[in-house]
Short mmCIF file of C-alpha atoms in Angstrom, two decimals:
data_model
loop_
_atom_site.label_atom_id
_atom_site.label_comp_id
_atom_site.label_asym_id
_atom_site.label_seq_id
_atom_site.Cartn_x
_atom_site.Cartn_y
_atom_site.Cartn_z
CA UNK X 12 -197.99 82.38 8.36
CA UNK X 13 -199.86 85.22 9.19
CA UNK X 14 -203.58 86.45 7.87
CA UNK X 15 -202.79 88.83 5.25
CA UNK X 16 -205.75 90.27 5.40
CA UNK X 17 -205.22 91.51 9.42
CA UNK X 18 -202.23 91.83 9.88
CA UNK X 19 -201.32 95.22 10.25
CA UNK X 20 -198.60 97.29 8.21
CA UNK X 21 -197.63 100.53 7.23
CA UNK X 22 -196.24 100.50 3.91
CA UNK X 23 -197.16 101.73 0.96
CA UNK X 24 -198.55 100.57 -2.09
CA UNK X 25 -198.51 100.98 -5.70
CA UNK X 26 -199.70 103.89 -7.75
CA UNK X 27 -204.00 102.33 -8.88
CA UNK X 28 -205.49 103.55 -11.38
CA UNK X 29 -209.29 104.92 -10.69
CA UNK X 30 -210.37 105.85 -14.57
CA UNK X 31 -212.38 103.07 -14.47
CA UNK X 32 -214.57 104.20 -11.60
CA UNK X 33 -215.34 107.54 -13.00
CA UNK X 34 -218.43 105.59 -14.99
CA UNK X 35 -221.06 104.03 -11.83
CA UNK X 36 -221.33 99.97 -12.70
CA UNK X 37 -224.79 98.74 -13.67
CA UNK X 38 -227.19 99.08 -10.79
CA UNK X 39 -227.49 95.79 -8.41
CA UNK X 40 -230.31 94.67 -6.35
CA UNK X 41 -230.03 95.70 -3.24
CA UNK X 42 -228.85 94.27 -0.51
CA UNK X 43 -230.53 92.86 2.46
CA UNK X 44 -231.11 95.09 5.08
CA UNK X 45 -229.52 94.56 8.17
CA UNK X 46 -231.72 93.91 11.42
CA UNK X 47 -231.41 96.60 13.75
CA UNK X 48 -229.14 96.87 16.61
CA UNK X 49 -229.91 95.80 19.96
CA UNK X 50 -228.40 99.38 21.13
CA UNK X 51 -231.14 101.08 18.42
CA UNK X 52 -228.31 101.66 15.74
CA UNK X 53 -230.93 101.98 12.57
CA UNK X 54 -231.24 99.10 10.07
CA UNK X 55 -228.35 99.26 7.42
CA UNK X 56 -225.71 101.21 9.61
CA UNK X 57 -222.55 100.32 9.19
CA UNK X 58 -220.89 98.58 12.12
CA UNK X 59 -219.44 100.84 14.71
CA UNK X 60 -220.99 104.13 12.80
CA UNK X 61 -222.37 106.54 15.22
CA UNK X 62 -225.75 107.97 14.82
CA UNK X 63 -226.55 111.10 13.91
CA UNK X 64 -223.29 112.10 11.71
CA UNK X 65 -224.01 114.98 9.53
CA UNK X 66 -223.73 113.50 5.91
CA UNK X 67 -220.60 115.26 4.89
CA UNK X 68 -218.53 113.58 7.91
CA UNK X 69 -219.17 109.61 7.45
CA UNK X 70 -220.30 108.26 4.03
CA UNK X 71 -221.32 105.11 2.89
CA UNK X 72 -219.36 104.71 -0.22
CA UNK X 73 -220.61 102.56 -3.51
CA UNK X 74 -219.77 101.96 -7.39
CA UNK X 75 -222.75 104.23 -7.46
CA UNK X 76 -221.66 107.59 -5.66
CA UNK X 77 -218.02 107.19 -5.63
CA UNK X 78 -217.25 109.71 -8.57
CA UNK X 79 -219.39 112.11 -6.34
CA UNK X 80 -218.68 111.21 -2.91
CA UNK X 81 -214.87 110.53 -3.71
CA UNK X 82 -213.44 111.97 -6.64
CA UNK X 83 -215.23 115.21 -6.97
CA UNK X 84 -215.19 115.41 -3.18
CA UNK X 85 -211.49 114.65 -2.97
CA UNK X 86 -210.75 117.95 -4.88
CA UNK X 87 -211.71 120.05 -2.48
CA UNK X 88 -211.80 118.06 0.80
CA UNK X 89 -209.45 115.00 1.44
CA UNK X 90 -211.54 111.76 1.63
CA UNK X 91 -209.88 109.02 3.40
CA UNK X 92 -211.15 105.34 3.26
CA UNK X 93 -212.13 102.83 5.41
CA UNK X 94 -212.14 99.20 3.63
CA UNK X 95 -214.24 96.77 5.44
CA UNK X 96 -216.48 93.95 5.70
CA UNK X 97 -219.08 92.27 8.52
CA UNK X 98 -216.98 89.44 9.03
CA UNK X 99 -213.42 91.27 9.95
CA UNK X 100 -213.28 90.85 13.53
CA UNK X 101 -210.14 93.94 13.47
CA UNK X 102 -212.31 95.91 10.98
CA UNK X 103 -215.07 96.24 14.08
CA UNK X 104 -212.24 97.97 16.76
CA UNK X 105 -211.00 100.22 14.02
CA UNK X 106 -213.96 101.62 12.82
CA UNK X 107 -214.32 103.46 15.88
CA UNK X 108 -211.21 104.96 15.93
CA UNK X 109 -211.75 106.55 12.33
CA UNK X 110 -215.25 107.48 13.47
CA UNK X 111 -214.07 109.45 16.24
CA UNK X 112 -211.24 111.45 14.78
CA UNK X 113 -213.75 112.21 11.83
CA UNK X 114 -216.21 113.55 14.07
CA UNK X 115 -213.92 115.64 15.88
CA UNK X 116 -212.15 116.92 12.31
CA UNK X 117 -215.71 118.89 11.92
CA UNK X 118 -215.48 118.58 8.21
CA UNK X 119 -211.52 118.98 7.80
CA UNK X 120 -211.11 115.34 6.28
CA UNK X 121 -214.15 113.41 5.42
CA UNK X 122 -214.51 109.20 6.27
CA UNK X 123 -215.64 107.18 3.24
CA UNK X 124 -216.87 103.79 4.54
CA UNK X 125 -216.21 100.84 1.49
CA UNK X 126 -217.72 97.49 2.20
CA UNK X 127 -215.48 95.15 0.38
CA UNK X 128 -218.30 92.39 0.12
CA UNK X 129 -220.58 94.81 -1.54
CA UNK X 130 -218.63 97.03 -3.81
CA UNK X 131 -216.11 93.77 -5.24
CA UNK X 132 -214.82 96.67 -8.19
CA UNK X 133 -213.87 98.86 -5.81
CA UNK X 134 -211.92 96.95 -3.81
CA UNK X 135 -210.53 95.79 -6.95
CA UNK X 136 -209.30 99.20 -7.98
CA UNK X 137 -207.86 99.79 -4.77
CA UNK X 138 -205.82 96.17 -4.99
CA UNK X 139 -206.95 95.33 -1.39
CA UNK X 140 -205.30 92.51 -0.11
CA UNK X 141 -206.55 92.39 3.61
CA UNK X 142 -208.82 94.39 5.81
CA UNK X 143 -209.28 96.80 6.84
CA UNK X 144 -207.45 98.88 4.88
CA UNK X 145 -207.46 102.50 4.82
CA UNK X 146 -205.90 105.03 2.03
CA UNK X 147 -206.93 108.12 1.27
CA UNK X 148 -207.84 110.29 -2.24
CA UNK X 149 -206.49 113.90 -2.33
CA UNK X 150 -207.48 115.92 -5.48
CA UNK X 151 -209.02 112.46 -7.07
CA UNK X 152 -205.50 110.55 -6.87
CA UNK X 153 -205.51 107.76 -3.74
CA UNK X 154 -202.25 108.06 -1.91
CA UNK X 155 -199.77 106.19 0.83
CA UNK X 156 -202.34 104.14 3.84
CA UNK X 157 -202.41 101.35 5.64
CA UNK X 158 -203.64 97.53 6.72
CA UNK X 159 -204.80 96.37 9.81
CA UNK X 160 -205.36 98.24 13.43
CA UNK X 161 -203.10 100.66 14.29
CA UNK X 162 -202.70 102.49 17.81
CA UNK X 163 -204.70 105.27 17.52
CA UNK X 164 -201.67 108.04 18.09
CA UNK X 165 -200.51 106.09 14.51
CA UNK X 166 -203.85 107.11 13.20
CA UNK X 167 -203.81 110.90 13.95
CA UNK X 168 -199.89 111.17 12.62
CA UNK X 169 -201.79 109.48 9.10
CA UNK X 170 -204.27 111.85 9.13
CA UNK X 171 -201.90 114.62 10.00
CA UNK X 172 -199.95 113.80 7.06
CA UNK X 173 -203.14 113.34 4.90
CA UNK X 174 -203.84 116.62 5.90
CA UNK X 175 -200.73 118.16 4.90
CA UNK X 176 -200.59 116.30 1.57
CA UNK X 177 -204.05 117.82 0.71
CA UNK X 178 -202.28 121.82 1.70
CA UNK X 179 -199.08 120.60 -0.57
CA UNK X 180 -201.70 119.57 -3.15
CA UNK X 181 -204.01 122.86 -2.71
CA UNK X 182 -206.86 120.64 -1.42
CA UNK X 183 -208.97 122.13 1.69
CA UNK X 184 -208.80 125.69 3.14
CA UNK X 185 -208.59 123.89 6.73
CA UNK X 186 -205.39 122.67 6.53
CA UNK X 187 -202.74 124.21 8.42
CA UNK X 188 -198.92 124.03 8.21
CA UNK X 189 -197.28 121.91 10.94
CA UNK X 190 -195.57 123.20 14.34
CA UNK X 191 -192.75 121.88 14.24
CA UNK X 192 -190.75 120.48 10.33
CA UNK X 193 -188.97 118.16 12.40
CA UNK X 194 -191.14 116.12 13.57
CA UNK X 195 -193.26 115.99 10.38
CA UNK X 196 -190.44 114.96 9.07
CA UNK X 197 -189.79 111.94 11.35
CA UNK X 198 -193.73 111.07 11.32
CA UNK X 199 -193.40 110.81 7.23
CA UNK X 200 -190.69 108.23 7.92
CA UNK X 201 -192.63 106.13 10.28
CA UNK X 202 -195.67 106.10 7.95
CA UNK X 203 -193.74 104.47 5.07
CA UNK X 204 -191.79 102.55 7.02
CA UNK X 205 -188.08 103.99 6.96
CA UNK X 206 -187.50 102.87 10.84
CA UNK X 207 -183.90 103.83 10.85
CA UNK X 208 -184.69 107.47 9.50
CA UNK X 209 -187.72 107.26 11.97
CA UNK X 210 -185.96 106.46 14.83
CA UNK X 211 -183.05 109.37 14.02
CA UNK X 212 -185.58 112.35 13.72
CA UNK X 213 -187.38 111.19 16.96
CA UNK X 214 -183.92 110.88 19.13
CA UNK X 215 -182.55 114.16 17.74
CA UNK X 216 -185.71 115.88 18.50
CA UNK X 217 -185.82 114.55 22.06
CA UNK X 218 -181.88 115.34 22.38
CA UNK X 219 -182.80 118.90 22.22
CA UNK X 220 -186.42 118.89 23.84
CA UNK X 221 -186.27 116.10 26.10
CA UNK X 222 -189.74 116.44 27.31
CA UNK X 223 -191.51 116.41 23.72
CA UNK X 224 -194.38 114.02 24.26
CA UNK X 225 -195.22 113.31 20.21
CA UNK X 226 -191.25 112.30 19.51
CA UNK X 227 -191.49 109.93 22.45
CA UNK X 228 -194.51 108.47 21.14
CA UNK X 229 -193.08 108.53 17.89
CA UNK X 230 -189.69 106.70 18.92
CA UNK X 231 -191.93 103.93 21.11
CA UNK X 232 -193.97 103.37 18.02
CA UNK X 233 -190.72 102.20 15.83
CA UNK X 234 -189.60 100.26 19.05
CA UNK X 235 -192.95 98.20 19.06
CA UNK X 236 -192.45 97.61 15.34
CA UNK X 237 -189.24 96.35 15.29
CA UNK X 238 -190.21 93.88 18.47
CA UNK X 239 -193.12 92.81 16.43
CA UNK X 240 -191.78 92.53 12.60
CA UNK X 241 -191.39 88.96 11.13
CA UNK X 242 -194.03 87.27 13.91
CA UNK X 243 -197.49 85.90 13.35
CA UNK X 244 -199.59 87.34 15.54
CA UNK X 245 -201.87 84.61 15.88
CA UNK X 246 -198.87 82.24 17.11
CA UNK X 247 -197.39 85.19 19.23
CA UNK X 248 -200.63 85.00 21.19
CA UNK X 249 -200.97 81.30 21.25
CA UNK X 250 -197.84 81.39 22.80
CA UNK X 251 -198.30 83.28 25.50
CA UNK X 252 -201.95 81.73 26.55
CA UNK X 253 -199.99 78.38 26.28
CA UNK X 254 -197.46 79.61 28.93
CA UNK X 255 -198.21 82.50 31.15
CA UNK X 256 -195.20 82.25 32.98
CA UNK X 257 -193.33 82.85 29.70
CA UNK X 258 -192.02 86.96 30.39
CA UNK X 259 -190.98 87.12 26.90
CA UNK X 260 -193.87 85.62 25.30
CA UNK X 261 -196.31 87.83 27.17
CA UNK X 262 -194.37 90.88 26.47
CA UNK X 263 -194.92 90.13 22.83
CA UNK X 264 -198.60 89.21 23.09
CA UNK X 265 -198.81 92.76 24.69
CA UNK X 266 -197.18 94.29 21.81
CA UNK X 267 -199.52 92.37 19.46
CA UNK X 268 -202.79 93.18 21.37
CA UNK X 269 -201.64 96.87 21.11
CA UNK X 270 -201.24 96.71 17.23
CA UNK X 271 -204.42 95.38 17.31
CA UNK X 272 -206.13 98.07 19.26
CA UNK X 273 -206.44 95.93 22.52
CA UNK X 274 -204.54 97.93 24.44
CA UNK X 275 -206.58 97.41 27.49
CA UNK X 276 -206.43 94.25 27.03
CA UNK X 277 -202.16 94.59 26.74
CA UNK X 278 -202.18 96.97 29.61
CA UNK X 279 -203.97 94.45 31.82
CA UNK X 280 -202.00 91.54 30.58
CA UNK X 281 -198.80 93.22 31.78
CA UNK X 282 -200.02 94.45 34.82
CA UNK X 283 -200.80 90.91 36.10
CA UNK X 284 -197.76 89.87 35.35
CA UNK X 285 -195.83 92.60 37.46
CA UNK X 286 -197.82 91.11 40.19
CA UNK X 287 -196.65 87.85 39.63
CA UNK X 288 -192.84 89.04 39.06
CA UNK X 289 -190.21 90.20 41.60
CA UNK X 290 -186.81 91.87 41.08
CA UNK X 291 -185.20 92.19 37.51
CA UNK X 292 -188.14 90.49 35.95
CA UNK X 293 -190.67 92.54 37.47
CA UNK X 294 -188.77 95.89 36.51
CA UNK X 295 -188.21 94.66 32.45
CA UNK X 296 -192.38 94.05 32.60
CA UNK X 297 -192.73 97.48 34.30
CA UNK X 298 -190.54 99.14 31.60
CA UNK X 299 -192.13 97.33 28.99
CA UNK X 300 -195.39 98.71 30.07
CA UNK X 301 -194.20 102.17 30.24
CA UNK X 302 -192.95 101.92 26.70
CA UNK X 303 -196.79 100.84 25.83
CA UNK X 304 -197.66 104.14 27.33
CA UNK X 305 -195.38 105.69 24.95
CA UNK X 306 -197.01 104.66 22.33
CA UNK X 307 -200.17 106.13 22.98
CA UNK X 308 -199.24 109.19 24.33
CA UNK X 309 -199.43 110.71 28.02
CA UNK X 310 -203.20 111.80 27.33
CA UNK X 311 -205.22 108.76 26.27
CA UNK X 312 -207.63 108.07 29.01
CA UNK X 313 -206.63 103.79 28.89
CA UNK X 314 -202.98 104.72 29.59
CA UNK X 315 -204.46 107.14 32.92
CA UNK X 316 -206.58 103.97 34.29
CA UNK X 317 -203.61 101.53 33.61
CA UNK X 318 -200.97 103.66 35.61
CA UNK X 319 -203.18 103.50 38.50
CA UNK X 320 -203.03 99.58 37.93
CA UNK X 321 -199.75 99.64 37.94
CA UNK X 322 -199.10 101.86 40.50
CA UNK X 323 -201.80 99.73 42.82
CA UNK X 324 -199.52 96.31 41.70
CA UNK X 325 -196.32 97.86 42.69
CA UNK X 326 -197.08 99.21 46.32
#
């Protein structure tokens, strides 16, 4: 049985209701502060946060400034959450990821950090059932996220969507329409987890533009999930450390590790096993790789390092 509270997914939940929030609870003592980082991060930063963020670009979020920070926010800018806690090993590697794309965003979409341990009623409002969980609140109504670590190429098509929810909505000045209908259309599907429709859009935009890295992405994406649906990732793993000479088994610990945002660590795990591997075996590993570079897209600097892996275990 897998740990609902990290095991990724990208379906949707029900409609919450955030009246309650509009009023700040009773002020708590506060909490310990935390002892500072080794690296200098100050005392009380959240995990992962990077220094220096202008305030309107990463927020610590609490019972006390939500109707501020979130609601009232929300109507003009979308705010999109980050649920986490010190203790969630996968809420560490995608903190990151969120802190990044905010940064870059320059104000478009603004990252609300929620520690679950800290602000119990929020959580609570939000019904959140694992971490880290991320959902976002357009025009002070939370709409569609997500649970776990997804690939960061999964990430942006969220936000892109967030993004275009918030222009639909009238939310944010920033927001442009997308290139190309099509393949919104087919990223919508992915995010709430309509594979079949998914994996039509994708194939009929790469019948016509064969070369269209996002659709290829977006087609590998509902490949990995239909590998990985119904296993326990912990046991998928075990598996494969149990028997490395198992092709199947480390293909799907790959898969896992990339869901998890170890895709180094999936990249590398495949690599030594095309050096191990010789004819038909070696060439399903190879193309299972590839389809891991799919995933996250022909310009991630990981994929770059790992084809000249590859490339080195081959010849």
């Amino acid at each position: 049985m897998s740990d609902p509270r990290t095991t990724p997914s990208i379906f949707t939940r029900g409609a919450v209701d955030l009246s309650a929030l509009r009023a700040p609870a009773p002020a708590k003592p506060a909490a310990p502060s935390r002892p500072a980082a080794s690296d200098g991060t100050p005392t009380g930063t959240v995990p992962g946060t990077l220094p220096g963020l202008a305030p309107e670009t990463i927020i610590d979020i609490s019972e006390a400034n939500f109707e501020t920070e979130v609601l009232e926010r929300s109507l003009t800018t979308p705010v999109v959450l980050d649920f986490w806690a010190d203790w969630c090993g996968p809420c560490k590697q995608l903190s990151p990821i969120l802190e990044k794309l905010a940064v870059a965003a320059q104000g478009t979409w603004v990252l609300g950090k929620v520690d679950v341990d800290a602000n119990p009623r929020l959580a609570q409002a939000f019904r959140v059932q694992g971490i880290p969980m991320v959902l976002a609140v357009i025009g002070g109504q939370p709409v569609e996220g997500f649970t776990g670590v997804l690939p960061e190429s999964q990430i942006k098509q969220y936000i892109d969507a967030v993004l275009k929810a918030a222009g639909v909505a009238g939310v944010g000045a920033a927001v442009t329409a997308p290139e190309d209908p099509r393949l919104d259309a087919a990223d919508d599907a992915l995010m709430v987890g309509d594979l079949d429709a998914a994996e039509a859009a994708y194939k009929k935009i790469l019948a016509e533009s064969p070369a269209d890295a996002a659709a290829e992405s977006g087609l590998a994406q509902v490949e990995l999930y239909r590998r990985i649906s119904g296993q326990d990732p912990a046991s998928v793993l075990a598996r494969a450390d149990a028997d490395p000479d198992d092709l199947a088994a480390q293909r799907l610990a790959a898969d896992v590790e990339v869901l998890n945002g170890q895709a180094d660590e999936a990249y590398a795990r495949l690599v030594r096993l095309v050096k191990r591997t010789a004819g038909e075996d070696r060439d399903a590993v190879r193309k299972h790789l590839l389809s891991l570079f799919a995933v996250a897209g022909p310009d991630d600097p990981a994929v770059a390092g790992a084809r000249r892996a590859l490339a080195s275990a081959l010849f």
